[in-house]
mmCIF file of the C-alpha atoms, coordinates in Angstrom:
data_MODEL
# 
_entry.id   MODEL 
# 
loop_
_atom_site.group_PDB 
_atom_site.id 
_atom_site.type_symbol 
_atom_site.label_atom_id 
_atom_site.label_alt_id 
_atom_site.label_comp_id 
_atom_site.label_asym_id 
_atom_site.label_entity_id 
_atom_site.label_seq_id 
_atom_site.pdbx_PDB_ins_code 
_atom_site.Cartn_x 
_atom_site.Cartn_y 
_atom_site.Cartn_z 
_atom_site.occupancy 
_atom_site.B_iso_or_equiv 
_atom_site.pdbx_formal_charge 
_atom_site.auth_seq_id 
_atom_site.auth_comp_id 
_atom_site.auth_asym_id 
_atom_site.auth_atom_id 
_atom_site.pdbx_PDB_model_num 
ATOM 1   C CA . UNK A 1 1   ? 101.405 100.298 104.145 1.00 0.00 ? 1   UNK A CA 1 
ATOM 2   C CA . UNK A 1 2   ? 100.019 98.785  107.330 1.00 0.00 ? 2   UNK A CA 1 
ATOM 3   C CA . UNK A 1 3   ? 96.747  98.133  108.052 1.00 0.00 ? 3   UNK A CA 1 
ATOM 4   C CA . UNK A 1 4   ? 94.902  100.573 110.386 1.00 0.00 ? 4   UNK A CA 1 
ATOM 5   C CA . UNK A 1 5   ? 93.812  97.222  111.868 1.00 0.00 ? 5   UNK A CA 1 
ATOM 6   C CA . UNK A 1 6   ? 97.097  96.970  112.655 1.00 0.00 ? 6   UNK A CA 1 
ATOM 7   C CA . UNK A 1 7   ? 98.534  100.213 114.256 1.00 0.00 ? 7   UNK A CA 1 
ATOM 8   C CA . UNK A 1 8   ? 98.327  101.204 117.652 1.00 0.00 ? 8   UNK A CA 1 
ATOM 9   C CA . UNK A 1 9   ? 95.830  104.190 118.459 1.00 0.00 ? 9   UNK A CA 1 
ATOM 10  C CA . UNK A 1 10  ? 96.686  106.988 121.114 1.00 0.00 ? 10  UNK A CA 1 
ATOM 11  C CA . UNK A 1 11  ? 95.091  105.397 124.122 1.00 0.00 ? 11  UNK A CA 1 
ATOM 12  C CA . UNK A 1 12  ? 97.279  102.086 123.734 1.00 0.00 ? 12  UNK A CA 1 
ATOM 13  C CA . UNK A 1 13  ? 100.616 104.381 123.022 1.00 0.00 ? 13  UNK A CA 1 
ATOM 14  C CA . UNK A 1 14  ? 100.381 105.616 126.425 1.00 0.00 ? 14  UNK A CA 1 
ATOM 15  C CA . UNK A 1 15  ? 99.660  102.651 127.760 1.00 0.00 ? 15  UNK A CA 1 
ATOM 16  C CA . UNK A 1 16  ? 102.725 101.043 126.336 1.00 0.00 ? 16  UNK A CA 1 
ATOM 17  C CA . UNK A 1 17  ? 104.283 104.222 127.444 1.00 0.00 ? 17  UNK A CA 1 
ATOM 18  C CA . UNK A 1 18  ? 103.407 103.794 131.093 1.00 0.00 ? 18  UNK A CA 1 
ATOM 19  C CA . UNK A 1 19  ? 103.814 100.326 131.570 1.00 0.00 ? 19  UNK A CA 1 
ATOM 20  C CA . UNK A 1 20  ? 106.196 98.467  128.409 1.00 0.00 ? 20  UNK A CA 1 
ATOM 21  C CA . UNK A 1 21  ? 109.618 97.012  128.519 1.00 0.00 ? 21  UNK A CA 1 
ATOM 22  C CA . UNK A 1 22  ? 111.848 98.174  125.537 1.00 0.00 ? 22  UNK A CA 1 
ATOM 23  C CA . UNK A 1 23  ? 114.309 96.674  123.223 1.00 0.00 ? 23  UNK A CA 1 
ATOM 24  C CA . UNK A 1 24  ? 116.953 99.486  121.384 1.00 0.00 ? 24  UNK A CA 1 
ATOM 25  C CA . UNK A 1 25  ? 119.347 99.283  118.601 1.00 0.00 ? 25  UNK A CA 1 
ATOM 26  C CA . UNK A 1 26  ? 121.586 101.968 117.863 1.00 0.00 ? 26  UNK A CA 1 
ATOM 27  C CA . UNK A 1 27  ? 119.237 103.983 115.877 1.00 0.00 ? 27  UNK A CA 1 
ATOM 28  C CA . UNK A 1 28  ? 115.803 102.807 116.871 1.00 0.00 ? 28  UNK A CA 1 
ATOM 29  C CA . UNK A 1 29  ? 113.504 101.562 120.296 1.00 0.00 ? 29  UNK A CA 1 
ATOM 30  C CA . UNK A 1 30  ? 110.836 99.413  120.389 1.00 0.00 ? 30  UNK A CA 1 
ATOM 31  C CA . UNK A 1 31  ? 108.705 99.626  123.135 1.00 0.00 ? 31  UNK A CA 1 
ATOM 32  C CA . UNK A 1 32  ? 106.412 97.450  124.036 1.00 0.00 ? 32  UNK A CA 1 
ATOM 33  C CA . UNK A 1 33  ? 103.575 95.018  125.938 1.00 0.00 ? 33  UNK A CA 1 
ATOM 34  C CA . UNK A 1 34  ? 101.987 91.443  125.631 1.00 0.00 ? 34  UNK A CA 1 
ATOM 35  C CA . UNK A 1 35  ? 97.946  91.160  125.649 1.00 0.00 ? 35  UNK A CA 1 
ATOM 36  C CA . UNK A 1 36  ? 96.387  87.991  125.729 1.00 0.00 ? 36  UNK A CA 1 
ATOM 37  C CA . UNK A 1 37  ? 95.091  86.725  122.169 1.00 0.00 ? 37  UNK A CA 1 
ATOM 38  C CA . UNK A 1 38  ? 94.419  89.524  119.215 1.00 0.00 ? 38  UNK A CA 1 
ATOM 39  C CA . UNK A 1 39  ? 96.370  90.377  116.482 1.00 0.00 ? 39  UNK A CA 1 
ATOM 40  C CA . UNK A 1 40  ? 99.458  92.222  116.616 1.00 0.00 ? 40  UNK A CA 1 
ATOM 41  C CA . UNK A 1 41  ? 99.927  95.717  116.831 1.00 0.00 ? 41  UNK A CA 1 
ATOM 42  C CA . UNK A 1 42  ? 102.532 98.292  115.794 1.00 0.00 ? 42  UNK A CA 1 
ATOM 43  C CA . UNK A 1 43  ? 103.423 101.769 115.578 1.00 0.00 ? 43  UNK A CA 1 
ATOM 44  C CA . UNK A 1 44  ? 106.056 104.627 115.061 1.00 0.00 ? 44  UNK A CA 1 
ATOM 45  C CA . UNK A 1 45  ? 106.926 107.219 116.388 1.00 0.00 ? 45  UNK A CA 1 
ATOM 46  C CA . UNK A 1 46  ? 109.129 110.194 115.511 1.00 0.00 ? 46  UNK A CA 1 
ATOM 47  C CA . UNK A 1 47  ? 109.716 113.093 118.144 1.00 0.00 ? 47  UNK A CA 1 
ATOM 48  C CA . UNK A 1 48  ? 110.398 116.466 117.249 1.00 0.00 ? 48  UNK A CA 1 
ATOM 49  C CA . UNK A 1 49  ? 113.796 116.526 118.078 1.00 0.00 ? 49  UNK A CA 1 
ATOM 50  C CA . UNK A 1 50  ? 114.676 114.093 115.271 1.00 0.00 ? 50  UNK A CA 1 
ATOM 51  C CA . UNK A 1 51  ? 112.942 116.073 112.737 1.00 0.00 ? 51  UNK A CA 1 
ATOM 52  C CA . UNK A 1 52  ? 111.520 119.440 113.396 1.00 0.00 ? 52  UNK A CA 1 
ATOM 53  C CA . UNK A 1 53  ? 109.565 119.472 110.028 1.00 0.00 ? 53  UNK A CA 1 
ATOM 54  C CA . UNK A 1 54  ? 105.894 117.434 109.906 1.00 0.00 ? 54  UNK A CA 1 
ATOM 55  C CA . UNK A 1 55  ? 106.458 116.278 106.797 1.00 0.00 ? 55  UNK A CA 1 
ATOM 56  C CA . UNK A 1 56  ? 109.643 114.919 107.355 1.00 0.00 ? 56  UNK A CA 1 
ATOM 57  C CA . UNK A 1 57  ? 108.434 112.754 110.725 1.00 0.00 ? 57  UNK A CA 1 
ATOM 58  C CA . UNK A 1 58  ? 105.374 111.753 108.366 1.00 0.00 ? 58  UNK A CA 1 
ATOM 59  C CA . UNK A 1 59  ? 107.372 110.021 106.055 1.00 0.00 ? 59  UNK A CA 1 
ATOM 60  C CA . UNK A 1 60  ? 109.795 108.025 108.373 1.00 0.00 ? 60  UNK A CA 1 
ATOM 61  C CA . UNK A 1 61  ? 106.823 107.153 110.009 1.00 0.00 ? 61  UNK A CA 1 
ATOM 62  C CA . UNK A 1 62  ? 105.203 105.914 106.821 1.00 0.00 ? 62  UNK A CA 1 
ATOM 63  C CA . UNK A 1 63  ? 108.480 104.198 105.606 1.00 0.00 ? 63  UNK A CA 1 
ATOM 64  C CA . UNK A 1 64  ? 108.360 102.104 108.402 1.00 0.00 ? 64  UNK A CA 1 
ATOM 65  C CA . UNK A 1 65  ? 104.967 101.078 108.424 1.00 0.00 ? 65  UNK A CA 1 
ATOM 66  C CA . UNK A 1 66  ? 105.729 99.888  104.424 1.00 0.00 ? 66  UNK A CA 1 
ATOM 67  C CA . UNK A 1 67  ? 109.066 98.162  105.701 1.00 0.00 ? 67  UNK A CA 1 
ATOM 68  C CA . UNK A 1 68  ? 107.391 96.345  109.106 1.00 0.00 ? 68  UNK A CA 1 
ATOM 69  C CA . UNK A 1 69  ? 104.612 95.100  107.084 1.00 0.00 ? 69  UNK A CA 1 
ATOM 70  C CA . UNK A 1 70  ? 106.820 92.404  105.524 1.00 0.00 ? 70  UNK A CA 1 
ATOM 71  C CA . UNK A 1 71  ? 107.874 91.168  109.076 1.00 0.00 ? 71  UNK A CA 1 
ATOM 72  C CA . UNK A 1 72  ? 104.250 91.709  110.988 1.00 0.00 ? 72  UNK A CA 1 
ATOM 73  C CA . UNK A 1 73  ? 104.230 87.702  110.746 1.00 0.00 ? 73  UNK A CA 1 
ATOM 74  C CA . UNK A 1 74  ? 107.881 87.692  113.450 1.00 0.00 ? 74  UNK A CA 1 
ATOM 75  C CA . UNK A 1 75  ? 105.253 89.054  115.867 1.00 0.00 ? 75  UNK A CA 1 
ATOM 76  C CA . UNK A 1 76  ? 103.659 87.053  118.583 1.00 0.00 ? 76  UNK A CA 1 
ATOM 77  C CA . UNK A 1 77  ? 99.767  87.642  118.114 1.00 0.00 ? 77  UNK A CA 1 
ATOM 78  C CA . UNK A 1 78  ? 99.098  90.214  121.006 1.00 0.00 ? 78  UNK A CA 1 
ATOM 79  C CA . UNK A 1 79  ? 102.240 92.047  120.464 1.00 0.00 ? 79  UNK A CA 1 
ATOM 80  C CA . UNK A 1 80  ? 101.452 95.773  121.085 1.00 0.00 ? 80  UNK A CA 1 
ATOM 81  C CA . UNK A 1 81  ? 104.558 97.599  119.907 1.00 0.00 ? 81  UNK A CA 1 
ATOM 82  C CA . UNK A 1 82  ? 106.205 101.518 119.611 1.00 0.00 ? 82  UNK A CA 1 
ATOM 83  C CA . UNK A 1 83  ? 108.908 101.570 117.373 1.00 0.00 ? 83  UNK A CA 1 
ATOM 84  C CA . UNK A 1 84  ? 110.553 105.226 118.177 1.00 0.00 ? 84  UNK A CA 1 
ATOM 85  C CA . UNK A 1 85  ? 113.548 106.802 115.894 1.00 0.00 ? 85  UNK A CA 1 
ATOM 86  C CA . UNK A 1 86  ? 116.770 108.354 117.731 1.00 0.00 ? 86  UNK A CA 1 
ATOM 87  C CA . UNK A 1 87  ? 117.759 109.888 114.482 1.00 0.00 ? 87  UNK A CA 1 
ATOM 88  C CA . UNK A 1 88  ? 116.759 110.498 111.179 1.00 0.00 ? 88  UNK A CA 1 
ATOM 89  C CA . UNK A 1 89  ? 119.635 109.108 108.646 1.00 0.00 ? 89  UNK A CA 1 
ATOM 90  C CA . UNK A 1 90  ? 118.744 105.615 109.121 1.00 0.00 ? 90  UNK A CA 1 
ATOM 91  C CA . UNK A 1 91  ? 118.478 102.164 107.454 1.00 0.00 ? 91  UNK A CA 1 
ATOM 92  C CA . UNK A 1 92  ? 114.772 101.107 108.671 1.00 0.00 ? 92  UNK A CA 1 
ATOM 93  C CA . UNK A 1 93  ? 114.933 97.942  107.526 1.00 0.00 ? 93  UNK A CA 1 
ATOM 94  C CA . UNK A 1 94  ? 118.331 96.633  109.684 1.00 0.00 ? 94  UNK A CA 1 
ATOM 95  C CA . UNK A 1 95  ? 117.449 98.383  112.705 1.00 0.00 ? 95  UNK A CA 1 
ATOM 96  C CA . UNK A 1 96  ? 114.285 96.500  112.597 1.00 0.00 ? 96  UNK A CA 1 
ATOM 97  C CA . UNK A 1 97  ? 115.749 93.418  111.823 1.00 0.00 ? 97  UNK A CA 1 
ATOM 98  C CA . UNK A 1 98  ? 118.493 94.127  114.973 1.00 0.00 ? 98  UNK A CA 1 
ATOM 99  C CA . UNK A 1 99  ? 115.823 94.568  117.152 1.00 0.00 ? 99  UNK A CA 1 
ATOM 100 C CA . UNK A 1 100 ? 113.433 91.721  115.870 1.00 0.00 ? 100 UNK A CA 1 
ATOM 101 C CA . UNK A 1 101 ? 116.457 89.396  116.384 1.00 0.00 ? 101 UNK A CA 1 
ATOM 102 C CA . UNK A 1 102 ? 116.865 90.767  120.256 1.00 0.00 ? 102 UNK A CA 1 
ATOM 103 C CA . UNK A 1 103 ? 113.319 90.392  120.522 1.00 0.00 ? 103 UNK A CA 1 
ATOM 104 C CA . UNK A 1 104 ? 112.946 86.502  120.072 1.00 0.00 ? 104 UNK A CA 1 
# 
């Protein structure tokens, strides 16, 4: 799992929100904004129209953060990032990939 030194908190989401650029795959969006200096920065999100059940957004959201922790090192340090799912039958790990690839 990522470190919580390592995820986004609410304030920063809406930030990125407001003011990021985004990169998509089919399946999955990344979001996202450049500070100056710091570590990088990621988080997921799942809306309720993907999966209507808690648990369900819960664990996407906790798959990813297992899966992205193996790439946090692609990341330019500063990288503030949303990762947000379009659907829920997914492979995690290539859509990240895809967009990590479009990214650099």
């Amino acid at each position: 799992m990522l470190p919580k030194k390592n995820r986004i908190d609410r304030k920063t989401v809406a930030k990125i929100f407001k003011i990021g650029r985004f990169v998509g795959s089919q399946n999955l969006t990344l979001k996202f904004i450049k500070e100056s200096g710091g570590q990088s920065r990621i988080s997921f999100v799942v809306p309720k129209n993907v999966a209507r059940a808690s648990s369900k957004r819960n664990y996407l959201r906790r798959r990813g953060y297992i899966i992205i922790e193996k790439y946090l090192n692609r990341f330019p340090l500063g990288f503030y990032g949303v990762f947000i799912f379009k659907t829920i039958n997914i492979d995690i790990e290539n859509e990240i990939k895809t967009i990590l690839t479009k990214l650099h």
